[in-house]
CSV table of C-alpha atoms in Angstrom, one decimal:
chain,number,residue,atom,x,y,z
A,79,PRO,CA,126.6,112.7,122.5
A,80,ARG,CA,123.2,113.8,121.2
A,81,HIS,CA,122.9,116.8,123.5
A,82,THR,CA,124.4,120.2,123.0
A,83,PHE,CA,126.3,122.1,125.8
A,84,ILE,CA,125.5,125.7,124.9
A,85,THR,CA,128.6,127.9,125.1
A,86,SER,CA,128.0,130.4,122.3
A,87,ASN,CA,127.6,133.4,124.6
A,88,GLY,CA,130.1,132.3,127.2
A,89,GLU,CA,127.6,130.6,129.4
A,90,ASN,CA,130.4,128.2,130.5
A,91,THR,CA,132.9,130.9,131.5
A,92,GLY,CA,133.0,132.9,134.7
A,93,ILE,CA,135.5,135.2,136.6
A,94,ILE,CA,136.0,135.1,140.3
A,95,LEU,CA,136.4,138.7,141.4
A,96,LYS,CA,138.8,139.9,144.1
A,97,ASN,CA,137.5,139.5,147.6
A,98,PHE,CA,134.9,136.9,146.3
A,99,GLY,CA,135.7,133.3,146.8
A,100,SER,CA,133.1,131.8,144.4
A,101,TYR,CA,131.3,132.2,141.2
A,102,ASN,CA,127.7,131.1,140.5
A,103,PHE,CA,127.0,129.6,137.0
A,104,GLU,CA,123.4,130.5,136.4
A,105,SER,CA,123.1,129.9,132.6
A,106,LEU,CA,124.5,126.4,132.0
A,107,VAL,CA,122.3,124.7,129.4
A,108,LEU,CA,122.2,121.2,128.1
A,109,ASP,CA,120.0,121.2,124.9
A,110,ALA,CA,117.9,118.0,124.5
A,111,PRO,CA,119.9,115.8,126.8
A,112,ALA,CA,119.5,112.1,126.7
A,113,THR,CA,118.8,110.3,130.0
A,114,GLY,CA,121.9,109.2,131.8
A,115,ASN,CA,124.8,110.3,134.0
A,116,TYR,CA,126.8,113.5,133.3
A,117,THR,CA,129.9,115.1,134.8
A,118,LEU,CA,130.7,118.8,134.7
A,119,THR,CA,134.4,119.7,134.9
A,120,PHE,CA,135.5,123.1,136.1
A,121,THR,CA,139.0,124.3,135.2
A,122,ALA,CA,141.1,127.4,135.9
A,123,SER,CA,144.7,128.1,135.1
A,124,GLY,CA,147.1,127.1,137.9
A,125,LEU,CA,144.3,125.4,139.9
A,126,LEU,CA,143.2,121.9,140.4
A,127,ASN,CA,140.0,120.8,138.5
A,128,ALA,CA,136.7,120.4,140.2
A,129,THR,CA,133.9,118.0,139.0
A,130,GLN,CA,130.2,117.8,139.6
A,131,ALA,CA,128.3,114.6,138.7
A,132,PHE,CA,124.5,114.6,138.0
A,133,SER,CA,121.9,112.5,136.3
A,134,ILE,CA,119.2,113.3,133.8
A,135,MET,CA,115.9,111.4,134.2
A,136,SER,CA,113.0,111.1,131.8
A,137,GLY,CA,110.7,114.1,131.8
A,138,PRO,CA,107.0,114.5,131.1
A,139,SER,CA,105.5,113.8,127.7
A,140,ALA,CA,106.2,116.6,125.3
A,141,ARG,CA,106.1,115.6,121.7
A,142,LEU,CA,105.4,112.9,119.1
A,143,TYR,CA,108.1,111.3,116.9
A,144,ILE,CA,108.3,108.9,114.0
A,145,PRO,CA,111.4,106.8,114.2
A,146,ILE,CA,113.5,105.9,111.1
A,147,THR,CA,113.3,102.3,112.2
A,148,PHE,CA,111.5,100.6,115.1
A,149,SER,CA,111.7,96.9,116.1
A,150,LEU,CA,108.6,95.2,117.4
A,151,SER,CA,110.6,92.0,117.8
A,152,PRO,CA,114.0,90.7,116.6
A,153,THR,CA,112.4,89.7,113.3
A,154,ASP,CA,109.9,92.5,112.8
A,155,THR,CA,111.3,95.9,112.0
A,156,ILE,CA,109.2,98.8,110.8
A,157,ILE,CA,110.6,101.4,108.4
A,158,PRO,CA,108.3,104.2,107.1
A,159,THR,CA,107.4,103.9,103.4
A,160,LEU,CA,107.3,107.3,101.7
A,161,SER,CA,106.1,106.6,98.2
A,162,TYR,CA,103.0,104.8,97.0
A,163,THR,CA,101.1,104.3,93.7
A,164,SER,CA,97.5,105.6,93.3
A,165,LEU,CA,94.9,102.9,93.9
A,166,LYS,CA,91.2,103.2,94.7
A,167,THR,CA,92.2,102.4,98.3
A,168,THR,CA,95.9,103.1,99.0
A,169,THR,CA,96.6,101.6,102.4
A,170,LEU,CA,99.9,102.8,103.9
A,171,ASP,CA,102.5,100.5,105.3
A,172,ARG,CA,102.7,100.4,109.1
A,173,VAL,CA,103.7,103.6,110.9
A,174,VAL,CA,105.0,103.8,114.5
A,175,VAL,CA,104.7,106.9,116.5
A,176,LEU,CA,106.6,107.4,119.7
A,177,ILE,CA,106.1,109.7,122.6
A,178,LEU,CA,109.1,111.7,123.7
A,179,ASP,CA,109.9,114.1,126.6
A,180,GLY,CA,111.5,117.5,126.0
A,181,GLY,CA,114.9,116.0,125.7
A,182,LEU,CA,113.8,113.7,122.9
A,183,ASN,CA,113.9,110.6,125.1
A,184,TYR,CA,111.5,107.8,124.3
A,185,ILE,CA,109.2,107.4,127.3
A,186,TYR,CA,106.5,104.8,128.1
A,187,ASP,CA,103.3,106.9,128.3
A,188,ALA,CA,100.3,104.7,128.0
A,189,SER,CA,97.7,107.4,128.3
A,190,ARG,CA,97.8,109.1,124.8
A,191,ASN,CA,95.4,108.8,121.9
A,192,VAL,CA,96.9,109.8,118.6
A,193,SER,CA,94.9,111.0,115.5
A,194,VAL,CA,95.9,111.6,111.9
A,195,THR,CA,95.0,114.4,109.4
A,196,VAL,CA,96.1,114.9,105.8
A,197,ASN,CA,96.4,118.0,103.7
A,198,ASN,CA,95.3,118.6,100.0
A,199,ASN,CA,91.7,117.7,100.8
A,200,GLY,CA,92.8,114.0,100.8
A,201,ASN,CA,90.1,111.5,101.7
A,202,LEU,CA,91.6,109.7,104.7
A,203,THR,CA,90.3,106.9,106.9
A,204,TYR,CA,92.1,105.3,109.9
A,205,THR,CA,91.5,104.0,113.4
A,206,VAL,CA,92.5,106.3,116.3
A,207,GLN,CA,95.2,104.5,118.2
A,208,ASN,CA,96.3,104.5,121.9
A,209,SER,CA,99.8,104.3,123.3
A,210,SER,CA,98.9,101.5,125.6
A,211,MET,CA,101.9,99.5,124.5
A,212,GLY,CA,104.3,102.4,125.0
A,213,TYR,CA,104.1,103.3,121.3
A,214,VAL,CA,101.4,103.9,118.8
A,215,LEU,CA,101.1,101.6,115.8
A,216,PHE,CA,98.9,102.6,112.8
A,217,ASP,CA,98.3,99.8,110.3
A,218,ASP,CA,95.1,100.9,108.5
A,219,ILE,CA,95.8,104.5,107.3
A,220,THR,CA,94.1,104.6,103.9
A,221,LEU,CA,93.8,107.3,101.2
A,222,HIS,CA,90.8,106.9,98.9
A,223,ASN,CA,91.3,107.6,95.2
A,224,PRO,CA,94.4,109.8,95.9
A,225,ALA,CA,95.6,112.0,93.1
A,226,VAL,CA,99.2,112.1,92.1
A,227,GLY,CA,101.2,114.5,94.3
A,228,LEU,CA,102.7,115.1,97.7
A,229,TYR,CA,100.7,114.6,100.9
A,230,THR,CA,101.6,115.6,104.4
A,231,LEU,CA,100.2,113.4,107.2
A,232,SER,CA,100.0,115.1,110.6
A,233,PHE,CA,99.9,113.0,113.8
A,234,GLU,CA,98.5,114.8,116.8
A,235,SER,CA,97.7,114.2,120.4
A,236,THR,CA,96.3,116.7,122.9
A,237,GLY,CA,99.0,118.6,124.8
A,238,LEU,CA,101.9,117.2,122.7
A,239,GLN,CA,103.8,118.7,119.8
A,240,ASP,CA,102.7,117.0,116.7
A,241,ILE,CA,104.8,115.3,114.0
A,242,THR,CA,104.4,115.2,110.2
A,243,MET,CA,105.3,112.7,107.6
A,244,ASP,CA,105.4,113.5,103.8
A,245,ILE,CA,104.4,110.8,101.3
A,246,SER,CA,104.3,110.9,97.6
A,247,ILE,CA,101.6,109.4,95.3
A,248,THR,CA,102.7,108.3,91.9
A,249,PRO,CA,100.6,107.3,88.9
A,250,GLY,CA,99.0,103.9,89.6
A,251,TYR,CA,97.1,101.1,88.0
A,252,SER,CA,94.4,101.3,85.4
A,253,ALA,CA,91.1,101.9,87.2
A,254,ILE,CA,88.7,104.3,85.5
A,255,LEU,CA,87.4,105.0,82.0
A,256,ASP,CA,86.9,108.7,81.1
A,257,THR,CA,85.3,109.7,77.9
A,258,CYS,CA,85.3,113.5,78.4
A,259,ARG,CA,88.9,114.1,79.3
A,260,SER,CA,90.4,114.2,75.8
A,261,ASN,CA,87.5,115.3,73.7
A,262,ALA,CA,86.8,119.0,73.2
A,263,ASN,CA,83.3,118.4,72.0
A,264,LEU,CA,82.3,116.5,75.2
A,265,VAL,CA,81.5,118.0,78.6
A,266,ARG,CA,80.9,116.4,82.0
A,267,ASN,CA,77.4,117.2,83.4
A,268,VAL,CA,78.0,118.3,87.0
A,269,SER,CA,74.6,117.1,88.2
A,270,SER,CA,74.4,113.7,86.5
A,271,GLY,CA,78.1,112.9,86.2
A,272,LEU,CA,77.5,111.9,82.6
A,273,CYS,CA,79.7,112.8,79.7
A,274,VAL,CA,77.5,114.7,77.2
A,275,GLU,CA,78.1,115.6,73.6
A,276,GLU,CA,76.9,119.2,73.1
A,277,ALA,CA,76.2,119.0,69.4
A,278,ASN,CA,73.1,117.1,68.2
A,279,TYR,CA,72.8,114.5,65.5
A,280,THR,CA,70.1,114.4,62.9
A,281,SER,CA,68.2,111.1,62.5
A,282,ALA,CA,68.9,109.1,59.4
A,283,ALA,CA,69.1,105.5,58.2
A,284,LEU,CA,72.6,105.3,59.7
A,285,VAL,CA,73.9,107.8,62.2
A,286,THR,CA,77.7,107.5,62.9
A,287,LEU,CA,78.9,109.2,66.0
A,288,ARG,CA,81.9,111.5,65.8
A,289,ASP,CA,85.1,109.8,66.8
A,290,PHE,CA,86.0,110.2,70.4
A,291,THR,CA,88.8,109.0,72.6
A,292,VAL,CA,88.3,107.0,75.8
A,293,ASP,CA,91.1,107.6,78.3
A,294,VAL,CA,92.2,105.1,81.0
A,295,LEU,CA,92.9,106.7,84.3
A,296,ASP,CA,94.3,105.5,87.6
A,297,ALA,CA,92.3,105.7,90.8
A,298,GLY,CA,93.4,109.4,91.3
A,299,ARG,CA,92.1,110.2,87.8
A,300,VAL,CA,95.6,110.6,86.3
A,301,PHE,CA,96.1,109.4,82.7
A,302,VAL,CA,98.1,106.1,82.7
A,303,GLY,CA,99.4,106.6,79.2
A,304,SER,CA,101.2,103.5,77.9
A,305,ASN,CA,102.1,102.1,81.3
A,306,TRP,CA,99.8,99.1,81.1
A,307,ASN,CA,99.6,98.4,77.3
A,308,ASN,CA,100.7,94.8,77.9
A,309,GLU,CA,97.2,94.1,79.2
A,310,ARG,CA,95.6,94.6,75.8
A,311,ARG,CA,92.4,95.9,77.2
A,312,ASP,CA,89.3,96.3,75.1
A,313,VAL,CA,86.7,99.0,75.6
A,314,HIS,CA,83.1,97.9,74.9
A,315,VAL,CA,80.2,100.2,74.2
A,316,HIS,CA,76.4,99.6,74.1
A,317,VAL,CA,73.2,101.6,74.6
A,318,THR,CA,71.7,101.2,78.1
A,319,LYS,CA,68.9,103.8,77.9
A,320,PHE,CA,66.8,105.7,75.3
A,321,GLU,CA,64.6,108.6,76.2
A,322,GLY,CA,62.3,109.5,73.4
A,323,VAL,CA,61.0,113.0,72.5
A,324,ASP,CA,57.6,111.8,73.6
A,325,GLY,CA,58.8,111.1,77.1
A,326,SER,CA,59.0,107.3,76.6
A,327,VAL,CA,62.0,105.5,78.2
A,328,VAL,CA,63.5,102.2,77.0
A,329,ARG,CA,66.3,100.5,78.9
A,330,TYR,CA,68.6,97.9,77.3
A,331,SER,CA,70.4,95.2,79.1
A,332,SER,CA,73.8,93.8,78.4
A,333,ASP,CA,72.4,90.4,77.6
A,334,LEU,CA,70.8,91.8,74.5
A,335,SER,CA,67.4,90.4,75.4
A,336,LEU,CA,66.1,93.6,73.8
A,337,PRO,CA,67.7,94.3,70.4
A,338,ASN,CA,70.2,97.0,70.8
A,339,PRO,CA,70.2,99.8,68.3
A,340,ILE,CA,73.9,100.3,68.3
A,341,ASN,CA,76.4,98.7,65.9
A,342,VAL,CA,80.2,98.8,66.4
A,343,THR,CA,81.5,98.6,62.9
A,344,LYS,CA,85.2,98.1,63.6
A,345,VAL,CA,87.7,97.6,66.5
A,346,VAL,CA,91.0,99.4,66.7
A,347,ARG,CA,94.0,99.0,69.0
A,348,ASP,CA,94.4,100.9,72.2
A,349,GLY,CA,95.7,104.4,71.7
A,350,LYS,CA,94.9,104.6,67.9
A,351,ALA,CA,91.3,105.8,67.7
A,352,SER,CA,87.8,105.0,68.8
A,353,PRO,CA,85.7,102.5,66.8
A,354,SER,CA,83.1,104.0,64.5
A,355,VAL,CA,79.9,103.7,66.5
A,356,THR,CA,76.8,103.6,64.3
A,357,LEU,CA,73.1,103.8,65.2
A,358,SER,CA,70.8,102.0,62.7
A,359,HIS,CA,67.5,103.8,62.0
A,360,PRO,CA,67.6,105.6,65.4
A,361,LYS,CA,64.5,107.3,66.8
A,362,ALA,CA,64.7,111.0,67.9
A,363,GLY,CA,65.7,111.2,71.5
A,364,THR,CA,68.5,110.9,74.0
A,365,TYR,CA,70.8,107.8,74.0
A,366,SER,CA,73.0,106.8,76.9
A,367,LEU,CA,76.0,104.8,75.8
A,368,LEU,CA,77.8,102.7,78.5
A,369,LEU,CA,81.5,102.2,78.1
A,370,THR,CA,83.1,99.3,79.9
A,371,SER,CA,86.4,97.4,80.0
A,372,PHE,CA,87.2,94.0,81.3
A,373,CYS,CA,90.6,92.3,80.9
A,374,PRO,CA,90.4,88.5,81.0
A,375,PHE,CA,92.8,86.4,83.0
A,376,LYS,CA,94.7,85.4,79.9
A,377,TYR,CA,96.1,88.9,79.5
A,378,CYS,CA,95.6,90.3,83.0
A,379,GLY,CA,96.3,87.5,85.4
A,380,ASN,CA,97.8,89.9,88.0
A,381,ALA,CA,95.2,92.7,87.4
A,382,ILE,CA,94.3,94.8,90.4
A,383,TYR,CA,91.1,95.8,88.7
A,384,PRO,CA,90.1,93.4,86.0
A,385,THR,CA,86.9,95.5,85.5
A,386,MET,CA,87.4,99.2,85.4
A,387,GLU,CA,85.1,101.9,86.6
A,388,GLU,CA,82.7,102.5,83.7
A,389,ASP,CA,81.7,105.8,82.0
A,390,THR,CA,78.5,106.9,80.2
A,391,LEU,CA,78.3,109.0,77.0
A,392,GLN,CA,75.0,110.8,76.3
A,393,VAL,CA,74.1,111.8,72.8
A,394,LYS,CA,71.0,113.4,71.4
A,395,ILE,CA,69.4,112.7,68.0
A,396,ILE,CA,66.8,115.2,66.6
A,397,PRO,CA,64.2,114.4,63.9
A,398,GLY,CA,65.6,114.3,60.4
A,399,THR,CA,64.2,114.9,56.9
A,400,PRO,CA,61.5,112.7,55.4
A,401,TYR,CA,63.1,109.5,54.2
A,402,ASP,CA,60.8,106.5,54.1
A,403,LEU,CA,57.2,105.4,54.2
A,404,ARG,CA,56.1,102.7,56.7
A,405,PHE,CA,52.8,101.3,57.7
A,406,HIS,CA,51.6,102.7,61.0
A,407,VAL,CA,49.2,99.8,61.3
A,408,ALA,CA,49.6,96.9,58.9
A,409,PRO,CA,46.6,96.5,56.6
A,410,PRO,CA,44.5,93.4,57.0
A,411,ALA,CA,44.8,90.6,54.6
A,412,VAL,CA,41.3,90.7,53.2
A,413,ASN,CA,38.1,92.8,53.0
A,414,GLU,CA,39.8,96.1,54.0
A,415,ASN,CA,41.5,98.8,52.0
A,416,ASP,CA,41.8,101.5,54.6
A,417,PHE,CA,45.1,101.9,56.4
A,418,ARG,CA,47.4,104.6,57.7
A,419,VAL,CA,51.0,105.3,56.5
């Protein structure tokens, strides 16, 4: 049986003293008894046994419990899942929470609302559920951008002992580009969220940016390494914004309707190095370089995120040494010999 008949301190033993015809057992304890019929048997050497039958009924609601298995129907059984991969929205498989009495008996209590919390500052969303069906079924518990690690979910209801469930999040699918993570010369600006190169460049006919590595992370910002190399993703870079030293701002679109000042001079395989990125005759100012990645269906037919979350690298170019003469205003064709250089 599930219950324990406590006898460790002799609670089940008594002595009938001389001149007394009975003994009162005052400390008999059944620990966590299941509902049902029980029989106590009293024995003494040389005497006939005596028995006492009694029943245990369901008690008041006392605690929450997550069963190892729970059948909603003959063909629908729920078993808790304890391990997931990190995705932008990691939705847990269905979880059933039961309401038990003090003896751990499942009881039909339709009056309870159950809520969920998570540790580790996890970003959790769900719908509060009611026990109107005699149990509580959660089917939309979602962790948003969970980092790799162990999470403890706590299921709570007013007046009842709560129950916890541990789940683990393992490295997941490629989701995010990060330019700052592996480059000591780049820092993430807390206010803007941009990756910024601290050292400036000097303007010249061709300015080649220092090599940098773009990391691919999962939704929890964990480096995926070589887990998804079969997808053969490319990372593309182009200038999206230029802020001149005079305060002017130029924005570039991806359709190249405005000539883009950037030139990618080579393409290398994932994990080897970054392409050499060159600016041709760049003006002094701040350039915002957008890094994107899209994996076509040919290579990523089962991709969860064909387009990854982009990142922006910001570099600054300062005025260089005199290099060339250019007409500020082109001279007229005839009858004029005054012009500015």
